[in-house]
Amino acid sequence: MTRSIAANIRGLTLAIAMTFLVTSVGVGYWTLVAGDELGSDPFNPRLVAAIRDRPRGFIKDSAGNTLAESVQTPDGYKRVYRDKTLAHVTGYASFQFGASGIEAAYAESLVGQDPGDPLSQWRARYLRERAPPGSIVLGIDPKVQKAAVDALGGRRGAIVAIDPRNGAILASVSWPQYDASLISDPATEDATWKQVNADPDKPLINRVTQGLYPPGSTFKIVTGAAALESGVDPNAKVRVDDPWQADKSWGSYFVRSSSRAHGDYTMADGYRLSENIYFAKIGLQIGGPKLAEYAQRFGIGSSTRCDITGAKGQLSRTGVLDRPTLVADTSYGQGELLVSPLQMALVAAAVGMGGVMPTPHYATEVRDAEGHAIRVIAPGPIGQVIRPETARTLTTMLVGAVEGPGAFAFAAKIAGVHVAGKTGSAENPSGAPHGWFVGFAPAESPTVAVAILLENSPRGGEDAAPLGGRVMQAALGK
Amino acid sequence: MEITFAVLLWAVRIGFLVLLYLFLLRAFGVLHRALAAERVSDNAVRALGTLIVERSAGHSPRVGERFSLRASTSIGRDAGNDVPLTDEAASARHAVLELRDGEWWIEDLGSTNGTLVNGTRIEHAERLRFGDELAIGRIALRLEKGAG
Amino acid sequence: MIAVTRRRPELGLLFWVAALGITGSVAVAAAEVAGFRPQQLVVPATFVVIAFALHVFLAARGVRGDQLLLPIAAALTALGLVLVQRLASNLLVQQLSWTLIAAGAFAATILIPKDLTALSRFKWTWALLGVLLLISPLLPVIGREVNGARIWLGVGTVTFEPWEAVKILLVIFFAAYLEEFREVLAQTQRRFGPIPVPPVPYLVPIVAMWAIAMVVMVFERDLGATLLFLGIFLAMLYLATGEVFYTLIGLLLLLVGGFVAYHVFGHVAARVDIWLHPFADDVRFDTGYQLVQGLFALANGGLFGAGLGNGMPDRIPVVWSDFVFDAFAEEVGFAGAIALLSLYLLFVYRGMLIALRAPTPFLQLLAAGLSFIVALQTLVIVGGNSRLIPLTGITLPFVAYGGSSLVTNWMLVALLIRVSDMTARVRGTP
């Protein structure tokens, strides 16, 4: 018996009604749920629209120098950037390509609708009125910034200096640069955008927050912290014989010592001479889960909470350390690890501050048009990531890594101040090792922490260490 | 002045949304009432009527066989008709029985041998009452109230 | 001879439509930089006159039955005019002219043909005409290619989308064909496992339809038309036979066809990639720009919207024809978008009820098929606008800017009203 057409009509109508319901839910998602995320998307023209119609607020450094301002042209306003070395920090504000950096992160404040002022937001949305644009003050210290730019000297890489006490970023250089003014100018935005996107050196990427590199030996700070808190005696002697493998099951795989070492090592020796085999052995001793836990505590593998969003990095491709060779390699900073320079600077800052990791931030203050502070940006610390006594022990050993006899990082020394630090030479698939230095000074109560990264630098960490010294020296005013 | 304009503008905008919903509400009301009325007519249609075979020439249709009527019921020699008649005197599409405004009407579709209602050959569409007899060839059918 | 009918509920609803259209137009006009000018009321006023004229026409002709479809279609058309005024005011007069032509087409369809069953008698004529229209854009000289899809006919500056007319012809043909063969198709003795195998002669037209759909996809490069074509076909097949398996087989063929097309044809792959990764850096400024801008508009909507004339939907390219839904949702919010979807659902529900009570299988299939067109088009374009499915070039019925679509949709309304009128005549209801 054929079903009656009437029954089929009822069935089809029901199916249509259900599909309408599903569609309504979809529409509800985009209008109600996705609003916050898409509303603050740097490419949303609703935030960038004001670029041509009206001036945006200033972006200034901590000394009051103007870094970005709107200038009037016959076609309307356009953004001009005064310090090319800070292109990645200020970002750009293009009518067509949206905004990045501070221009994106504080877009609402810069067009006069700061989130701290709900009335101005309401007036902007419903009455199309905007308060005069506010300005953003950065923690960037021009002296430190200049020292960092000079130190990097046009090499591909990144330098970041941070005040470990409050997380304010004092200097941030990412090389190669691009010209933010050209991307923000309607006359040149198209050509410039095409050109920077086609550049194999990827100048648009802020290498400080978004660049991901293997950390090399700088990661030994994390391994050491994990070992100390797992009850490993730092003074116990560990036998090092190059090359080393735990057992025959590793086959042809060996951990190599950079100095072809044979001898008995304490943890302090391990840091001073950057001994891979020492850290591989204690890494295996405490085990993969413990090492993973401490990497996570130091923020590796999760988005860095910074006003300019940072990359997550990774502990390993799977997120766990489940093979002995991977544990061994990760312990001295290779394996599948990837971190950003900002993340390593935070590791150094946390050790320097007795285990308290600060929340990094570029902006320190939002001001209204008259120059009065609307809000001060002072996020509290991320948290206590290791115990104070662990941090103290590590600090002592990291001072040794800079100042001890035969120390690898000796070039970061500053006269009259104790410096704690660690170099790293990270092997990578793109050629010569990346050179790393992370450190902080003064070691007893630090006021600056740095991370230096030099891409494909022939002598790795040895090239990076003196740069760290110069940047910290500028920050200390010496 | 400026503020007054903004307030007025928003009054119009909110008014638009309110009107949209009021229209929707009214439309639902109209649909609801139309549905109620149509449901009553459903019951009337369900008890449309039945054709009962009074006389027949052969085994199809048999005497006493009942055909439930649809709002438009086709009668003829073709098997595709709602009431198929096996009789040489019937045309392929012979006649159609239709409900118009709740009344039954028979219309001959230009058949060769014609259609008789109570013994009289029809020329135009003719109103049928319950109990009337319909004759096509040697077959006679009676219209009765109610579903078969 | 013709008894004049009183269509009170319809008249009452049309007053609300008039209020809605005029309020919307005033809101948009007042928000413009130039401020409000009284002459801008000419457009909504003209539309109101057209809507009431259609009502009077139906009443004078003594048309019975449904009184809901005309007001809903009028409300949607009014919203369309408000949105064209908001998004592309230079096209407003053109859209108003099309509305006038659509009203004429509506009236003509009420009058011609005198007997609706004529539609079923000439089914092969409609099928042939439909296929000819469908492939006509492929012809040289008159065929036009717009945005990579070759689905337009053009003579001089006047362009027409034949597909719009084809969808109605298609429904008429399917309704007539399936009324004749539905028993055979459904009561098949042979089954291959649970799958019914209809006799070969009846299978041929079905396979032919699928093949034509694929041809459309390959040569006219229009994903939307293909989807609509197959959707109508499968829905009608299900309506006639109740065989879910036909539908499943059809969907399977669609998936297979889609999979092959994804790998063979760049335009299909591009659409799918945009849908999957609209925010990827190489997509959002390029092929995905339109969708991303549309999603930004939706996201700015919130619950009650930014207010008519107060959003920024004009940043979406070709917003007036492809993304009216997102523009509407930005300015009247989730609340307004839901009201709009409810209007469509109400229209479709009403159409399906007309189908349910229609006196013959042909009229049942016709009314259900026509209602389904409106449902499918709405769902496909709203789904595309809100990234639930890949975006296609289908227009939002009655609302989106476009002449051919408006005219054929109003003809569709007239056909539904005629089916309802016939039902009322049979049943003796008003």
Tab-separated table of C-alpha atoms in Angstrom, chain C residues 12-365:
chain	number	residue	atom	x	y	z
C	12	GLY	CA	-6.351	43.439	8.401
C	13	LEU	CA	-2.902	41.912	8.008
C	14	LEU	CA	-2.082	44.229	5.111
C	15	PHE	CA	-2.526	47.250	7.393
C	16	TRP	CA	0.241	45.829	9.577
C	17	VAL	CA	2.389	45.279	6.507
C	18	ALA	CA	1.871	48.907	5.518
C	19	ALA	CA	2.873	50.099	8.997
C	20	LEU	CA	5.924	47.852	8.960
C	21	GLY	CA	7.119	48.971	5.525
C	22	ILE	CA	6.691	52.666	6.223
C	23	THR	CA	8.310	52.485	9.674
C	24	GLY	CA	11.303	50.614	8.276
C	25	SER	CA	11.727	53.082	5.454
C	26	VAL	CA	11.521	56.043	7.834
C	27	ALA	CA	14.075	54.465	10.181
C	28	VAL	CA	16.540	53.924	7.344
C	29	ALA	CA	15.998	57.356	5.834
C	30	ALA	CA	16.342	59.144	9.168
C	31	ALA	CA	19.638	57.442	9.961
C	32	GLU	CA	21.251	58.659	6.759
C	33	VAL	CA	23.680	61.520	6.962
C	34	ALA	CA	21.443	63.724	4.849
C	35	GLY	CA	18.592	63.257	7.323
C	36	PHE	CA	14.972	62.530	6.648
C	37	ARG	CA	13.262	63.808	3.496
C	38	PRO	CA	9.496	63.306	3.016
C	39	GLN	CA	9.843	62.349	-0.656
C	40	GLN	CA	11.584	59.183	0.454
C	41	LEU	CA	8.174	57.958	1.580
C	42	VAL	CA	7.085	57.663	-2.053
C	43	VAL	CA	8.591	54.192	-2.402
C	44	PRO	CA	6.914	52.517	0.602
C	45	ALA	CA	3.682	54.352	-0.192
C	46	THR	CA	3.717	53.013	-3.751
C	47	PHE	CA	4.336	49.542	-2.413
C	48	VAL	CA	1.432	49.827	0.017
C	49	VAL	CA	-0.846	50.823	-2.866
C	50	ILE	CA	0.332	47.790	-4.863
C	51	ALA	CA	-0.321	45.427	-1.940
C	52	PHE	CA	-3.844	46.768	-1.332
C	53	ALA	CA	-4.553	46.671	-5.057
C	54	LEU	CA	-3.691	42.959	-5.115
C	55	HIS	CA	-6.048	42.401	-2.205
C	56	VAL	CA	-8.870	44.217	-3.976
C	57	PHE	CA	-8.122	42.240	-7.132
C	58	LEU	CA	-8.427	38.907	-5.311
C	59	ALA	CA	-11.632	39.982	-3.601
C	60	ALA	CA	-13.159	41.255	-6.834
C	61	ARG	CA	-12.293	38.017	-8.620
C	62	GLY	CA	-14.064	36.139	-5.834
C	63	VAL	CA	-10.943	34.165	-4.937
C	64	ARG	CA	-11.599	32.009	-1.896
C	65	GLY	CA	-9.374	30.107	0.476
C	66	ASP	CA	-6.075	31.274	1.879
C	67	GLN	CA	-5.721	34.821	3.185
C	68	LEU	CA	-2.310	34.494	4.785
C	69	LEU	CA	0.114	34.054	1.900
C	70	LEU	CA	-0.456	37.435	0.278
C	71	PRO	CA	0.212	39.412	3.502
C	72	ILE	CA	3.315	37.357	4.360
C	73	ALA	CA	4.737	37.694	0.858
C	74	ALA	CA	3.924	41.411	0.965
C	75	ALA	CA	5.638	41.772	4.356
C	76	LEU	CA	8.750	40.017	3.065
C	77	THR	CA	8.784	42.168	-0.076
C	78	ALA	CA	8.409	45.271	2.095
C	79	LEU	CA	11.381	44.174	4.202
C	80	GLY	CA	13.262	43.646	0.951
C	81	LEU	CA	12.534	47.205	-0.170
C	82	VAL	CA	13.643	48.562	3.224
C	83	LEU	CA	16.892	46.619	2.921
C	84	VAL	CA	17.551	47.706	-0.657
C	85	GLN	CA	16.985	51.307	0.463
C	86	ARG	CA	19.437	50.713	3.291
C	87	LEU	CA	22.121	48.828	1.367
C	88	ALA	CA	21.904	49.964	-2.242
C	89	SER	CA	19.603	52.966	-2.485
C	90	ASN	CA	20.649	53.483	-6.116
C	91	LEU	CA	18.854	50.217	-6.938
C	92	LEU	CA	15.665	51.115	-5.026
C	93	VAL	CA	13.632	52.479	-7.931
C	94	GLN	CA	14.640	49.476	-10.012
C	95	GLN	CA	13.500	47.094	-7.276
C	96	LEU	CA	10.197	48.968	-6.965
C	97	SER	CA	9.661	48.580	-10.722
C	98	TRP	CA	10.334	44.875	-10.400
C	99	THR	CA	7.790	44.740	-7.568
C	100	LEU	CA	5.225	46.273	-9.904
C	101	ILE	CA	6.041	43.687	-12.584
C	102	ALA	CA	5.869	40.942	-9.958
C	103	ALA	CA	2.399	42.149	-8.937
C	104	GLY	CA	1.365	41.982	-12.591
C	105	ALA	CA	2.731	38.457	-12.894
C	106	PHE	CA	0.844	37.520	-9.728
C	107	ALA	CA	-2.432	38.845	-11.133
C	108	ALA	CA	-1.830	37.142	-14.485
C	109	THR	CA	-1.167	33.806	-12.783
C	110	ILE	CA	-4.442	34.142	-10.867
C	111	LEU	CA	-6.249	34.517	-14.233
C	112	ILE	CA	-4.258	32.199	-16.545
C	113	PRO	CA	-4.635	29.345	-17.167
C	114	LYS	CA	-8.355	29.281	-16.550
C	115	ASP	CA	-8.202	25.652	-15.494
C	116	LEU	CA	-5.278	24.587	-13.301
C	117	THR	CA	-5.393	21.015	-14.561
C	118	ALA	CA	-4.136	22.353	-17.892
C	119	LEU	CA	-0.792	22.510	-16.143
C	120	SER	CA	-0.789	18.759	-15.644
C	121	ARG	CA	-1.983	17.951	-19.166
C	122	PHE	CA	0.943	19.677	-20.891
C	123	LYS	CA	3.605	18.305	-18.572
C	124	TRP	CA	6.079	17.322	-21.307
C	125	THR	CA	5.825	20.799	-22.762
C	126	TRP	CA	6.831	22.256	-19.398
C	127	ALA	CA	9.677	19.754	-19.045
C	128	LEU	CA	11.053	20.616	-22.453
C	129	LEU	CA	10.706	24.334	-21.825
C	130	GLY	CA	12.428	23.911	-18.466
C	131	VAL	CA	15.390	22.025	-19.893
C	132	LEU	CA	15.752	24.560	-22.705
C	133	LEU	CA	15.725	27.441	-20.243
C	134	LEU	CA	18.156	25.591	-18.026
C	135	ILE	CA	20.759	25.160	-20.715
C	136	SER	CA	20.071	28.489	-22.403
C	137	PRO	CA	22.818	30.371	-20.509
C	138	LEU	CA	25.327	28.036	-22.145
C	139	LEU	CA	24.360	29.379	-25.548
C	140	PRO	CA	26.604	31.992	-27.095
C	141	VAL	CA	25.369	35.581	-27.600
C	142	ILE	CA	22.570	35.546	-25.010
C	143	GLY	CA	24.334	33.613	-22.226
C	144	ARG	CA	26.101	35.726	-19.606
C	145	GLU	CA	28.656	34.836	-17.006
C	146	VAL	CA	28.503	36.672	-13.671
C	147	ASN	CA	30.986	36.006	-10.885
C	148	GLY	CA	32.114	32.792	-12.519
C	149	ALA	CA	28.634	31.287	-12.722
C	150	ARG	CA	27.054	31.058	-16.129
C	151	ILE	CA	23.394	31.263	-15.181
C	152	TRP	CA	22.242	34.488	-16.784
C	153	LEU	CA	20.517	35.482	-19.973
C	154	GLY	CA	21.096	38.952	-21.241
C	155	VAL	CA	19.688	41.094	-23.985
C	156	GLY	CA	21.207	44.545	-23.960
C	157	THR	CA	21.211	45.761	-20.359
C	158	VAL	CA	18.291	43.593	-19.242
C	159	THR	CA	19.421	40.384	-17.606
C	160	PHE	CA	17.301	37.505	-16.483
C	161	GLU	CA	18.043	34.386	-14.517
C	162	PRO	CA	16.204	31.572	-16.321
C	163	TRP	CA	16.817	29.254	-13.417
C	164	GLU	CA	14.191	31.127	-11.422
C	165	ALA	CA	11.462	30.197	-13.889
C	166	VAL	CA	12.809	26.677	-14.283
C	167	LYS	CA	12.224	25.813	-10.652
C	168	ILE	CA	8.467	26.399	-10.988
C	169	LEU	CA	8.243	24.530	-14.319
C	170	LEU	CA	10.152	21.716	-12.683
C	171	VAL	CA	7.664	21.428	-9.822
C	172	ILE	CA	4.713	21.453	-12.242
C	173	PHE	CA	6.328	18.729	-14.342
C	174	PHE	CA	7.265	16.552	-11.389
C	175	ALA	CA	3.789	16.920	-9.878
C	176	ALA	CA	2.118	15.814	-13.110
C	177	TYR	CA	4.616	13.039	-13.855
C	178	LEU	CA	4.557	11.626	-10.363
C	179	GLU	CA	0.768	11.786	-10.097
C	180	GLU	CA	0.686	9.466	-13.079
C	181	PHE	CA	3.416	7.069	-12.058
C	182	ARG	CA	3.586	7.260	-8.291
C	183	GLU	CA	1.824	3.943	-7.791
C	184	VAL	CA	4.230	2.155	-10.085
C	185	LEU	CA	7.263	3.768	-8.569
C	186	ALA	CA	6.219	3.014	-5.033
C	187	GLN	CA	4.642	-0.439	-5.423
C	188	THR	CA	7.637	-2.149	-6.825
C	189	GLN	CA	7.830	-5.887	-6.384
C	190	ARG	CA	11.547	-6.139	-6.900
C	191	ARG	CA	13.719	-5.204	-4.013
C	192	PHE	CA	17.460	-5.412	-3.838
C	193	GLY	CA	17.846	-6.068	-0.148
C	194	PRO	CA	15.981	-3.207	1.474
C	195	ILE	CA	16.426	-1.038	-1.601
C	196	PRO	CA	13.426	-0.791	-3.923
C	197	VAL	CA	14.271	-1.155	-7.596
C	198	PRO	CA	11.657	0.547	-9.760
C	199	PRO	CA	11.003	-0.756	-13.265
C	200	VAL	CA	13.594	0.535	-15.697
C	201	PRO	CA	11.292	2.716	-17.851
C	202	TYR	CA	10.344	4.723	-14.798
C	203	LEU	CA	13.881	4.934	-13.546
C	204	VAL	CA	15.137	6.568	-16.721
C	205	PRO	CA	13.644	10.043	-16.195
C	206	ILE	CA	14.916	10.032	-12.628
C	207	VAL	CA	18.461	9.270	-13.650
C	208	ALA	CA	18.124	11.806	-16.451
C	209	MET	CA	17.235	14.478	-13.914
C	210	TRP	CA	20.286	13.683	-11.865
C	211	ALA	CA	22.447	13.822	-14.967
C	212	ILE	CA	21.026	17.221	-15.936
C	213	ALA	CA	21.765	18.529	-12.450
C	214	MET	CA	25.354	17.430	-12.794
C	215	VAL	CA	25.586	19.060	-16.208
C	216	VAL	CA	24.367	22.294	-14.656
C	217	MET	CA	27.019	22.054	-11.989
C	218	VAL	CA	29.807	21.322	-14.425
C	219	PHE	CA	29.017	23.778	-17.187
C	220	GLU	CA	27.196	26.599	-15.455
C	221	ARG	CA	29.362	26.384	-12.353
C	222	ASP	CA	26.467	27.163	-10.086
C	223	LEU	CA	26.397	25.193	-6.874
C	224	GLY	CA	23.152	26.782	-5.696
C	225	ALA	CA	21.124	25.834	-8.760
C	226	THR	CA	22.426	22.268	-8.577
C	227	LEU	CA	21.473	21.993	-4.939
C	228	LEU	CA	18.017	23.449	-5.533
C	229	PHE	CA	17.439	21.253	-8.574
C	230	LEU	CA	18.286	18.042	-6.754
C	231	GLY	CA	16.518	19.155	-3.587
C	232	ILE	CA	13.235	19.803	-5.370
C	233	PHE	CA	13.533	16.538	-7.259
C	234	LEU	CA	14.218	14.429	-4.172
C	235	ALA	CA	11.521	16.134	-2.129
C	236	MET	CA	8.913	15.588	-4.852
C	237	LEU	CA	9.942	11.967	-5.217
C	238	TYR	CA	9.531	11.479	-1.491
C	239	LEU	CA	6.179	13.286	-1.454
C	240	ALA	CA	4.831	11.080	-4.205
C	241	THR	CA	6.159	7.714	-3.100
C	242	GLY	CA	6.979	8.018	0.584
C	243	GLU	CA	10.098	5.976	-0.149
C	244	VAL	CA	12.856	7.269	2.090
C	245	PHE	CA	15.278	5.115	0.146
C	246	TYR	CA	14.892	7.163	-3.006
C	247	THR	CA	15.831	10.189	-0.976
C	248	LEU	CA	18.768	8.390	0.588
C	249	ILE	CA	20.011	7.199	-2.792
C	250	GLY	CA	19.620	10.734	-4.098
C	251	LEU	CA	21.601	12.148	-1.193
C	252	LEU	CA	24.251	9.509	-1.739
C	253	LEU	CA	24.503	10.461	-5.396
C	254	LEU	CA	24.733	14.097	-4.324
C	255	LEU	CA	27.585	13.293	-1.944
C	256	VAL	CA	29.399	11.224	-4.551
C	257	GLY	CA	28.878	13.952	-7.130
C	258	GLY	CA	29.998	16.572	-4.644
C	259	PHE	CA	33.091	14.574	-3.712
C	260	VAL	CA	34.104	14.120	-7.325
C	261	ALA	CA	33.350	17.753	-8.088
C	262	TYR	CA	35.438	18.856	-5.102
C	263	HIS	CA	38.450	17.086	-6.526
C	264	VAL	CA	37.872	17.881	-10.174
C	265	PHE	CA	36.447	21.410	-10.234
C	266	GLY	CA	38.225	24.351	-8.703
C	267	HIS	CA	35.085	26.371	-8.064
C	268	VAL	CA	33.523	23.684	-5.891
C	269	ALA	CA	36.724	23.095	-3.947
C	270	ALA	CA	37.079	26.844	-3.401
C	271	ARG	CA	33.555	27.117	-1.979
C	272	VAL	CA	34.152	24.253	0.416
C	273	ASP	CA	37.519	25.597	1.538
C	274	ILE	CA	36.031	29.007	2.259
C	275	TRP	CA	33.358	27.316	4.301
C	276	LEU	CA	35.845	25.249	6.309
C	277	HIS	CA	38.479	27.935	6.908
C	278	PRO	CA	37.043	31.399	6.290
C	279	PHE	CA	39.396	32.988	8.809
C	280	ALA	CA	42.604	31.481	7.446
C	281	ASP	CA	44.984	34.292	6.531
C	282	ASP	CA	45.124	33.452	2.836
C	283	VAL	CA	41.323	33.171	2.632
C	284	ARG	CA	39.930	36.045	4.671
C	285	PHE	CA	41.279	38.781	2.420
C	286	ASP	CA	40.689	36.860	-0.752
C	287	THR	CA	37.930	34.405	-1.608
C	288	GLY	CA	36.552	34.316	1.919
C	289	TYR	CA	36.343	38.084	2.331
C	290	GLN	CA	32.617	38.220	1.686
C	291	LEU	CA	31.731	35.476	4.158
C	292	VAL	CA	34.025	36.836	6.871
C	293	GLN	CA	32.497	40.305	6.504
C	294	GLY	CA	29.064	38.673	6.699
C	295	LEU	CA	29.971	36.904	9.927
C	296	PHE	CA	31.295	40.170	11.379
C	297	ALA	CA	27.899	41.689	10.569
C	298	LEU	CA	26.062	38.827	12.273
C	299	ALA	CA	28.320	39.087	15.304
C	300	ASN	CA	27.533	42.780	15.622
C	301	GLY	CA	23.837	41.925	15.801
C	302	GLY	CA	23.472	40.779	19.374
C	303	LEU	CA	19.953	40.276	20.677
C	304	PHE	CA	18.263	43.420	19.401
C	305	GLY	CA	20.692	44.606	16.750
C	306	ALA	CA	22.512	47.840	16.125
C	307	GLY	CA	19.316	49.565	14.947
C	308	LEU	CA	18.149	50.007	11.360
C	309	GLY	CA	20.622	52.196	9.510
C	310	ASN	CA	23.080	52.046	12.375
C	311	GLY	CA	25.186	48.975	11.555
C	312	MET	CA	27.932	48.520	9.000
C	313	PRO	CA	26.629	45.755	6.729
C	314	ASP	CA	27.620	47.841	3.683
C	315	ARG	CA	31.154	46.517	4.073
C	316	ILE	CA	29.996	43.128	2.742
C	317	PRO	CA	30.517	42.942	-1.025
C	318	VAL	CA	27.245	42.493	-3.002
C	319	VAL	CA	25.360	42.517	0.286
C	320	TRP	CA	22.036	43.430	-1.343
C	321	SER	CA	21.760	40.162	-3.240
C	322	ASP	CA	23.937	37.605	-1.435
C	323	PHE	CA	23.969	38.654	2.202
C	324	VAL	CA	20.720	40.476	2.966
C	325	PHE	CA	20.082	38.083	5.806
C	326	ASP	CA	23.304	39.023	7.595
C	327	ALA	CA	22.609	42.705	6.997
C	328	PHE	CA	19.111	42.348	8.448
C	329	ALA	CA	20.414	40.376	11.432
C	330	GLU	CA	23.080	42.989	12.159
C	331	GLU	CA	20.579	45.823	12.356
C	332	VAL	CA	17.628	44.135	14.079
C	333	GLY	CA	19.568	41.455	15.931
C	334	PHE	CA	18.776	37.858	16.756
C	335	ALA	CA	15.215	38.887	17.653
C	336	GLY	CA	14.619	40.309	14.179
C	337	ALA	CA	16.340	37.399	12.428
C	338	ILE	CA	14.156	34.907	14.266
C	339	ALA	CA	11.052	36.904	13.340
C	340	LEU	CA	12.145	36.783	9.699
C	341	LEU	CA	12.753	33.035	9.811
C	342	SER	CA	9.366	32.610	11.503
C	343	LEU	CA	7.702	34.465	8.641
C	344	TYR	CA	9.234	32.028	6.185
C	345	LEU	CA	8.311	29.039	8.295
C	346	LEU	CA	4.746	30.342	8.573
C	347	PHE	CA	4.617	30.760	4.795
C	348	VAL	CA	5.899	27.239	4.220
C	349	TYR	CA	3.616	25.751	6.866
C	350	ARG	CA	0.620	27.471	5.301
C	351	GLY	CA	1.648	26.205	1.874
C	352	MET	CA	1.981	22.653	3.173
C	353	LEU	CA	-1.480	22.860	4.765
C	354	ILE	CA	-2.885	23.934	1.422
C	355	ALA	CA	-1.158	20.918	-0.101
C	356	LEU	CA	-2.546	18.631	2.581
C	357	ARG	CA	-6.144	19.577	1.789
C	358	ALA	CA	-5.852	19.898	-1.981
C	359	PRO	CA	-8.436	17.716	-3.757
C	360	THR	CA	-6.225	15.827	-6.252
C	361	PRO	CA	-2.734	14.297	-6.053
C	362	PHE	CA	-1.491	16.680	-8.739
C	363	LEU	CA	-2.597	19.729	-6.767
C	364	GLN	CA	-1.225	18.237	-3.554
C	365	LEU	CA	2.178	17.628	-5.119
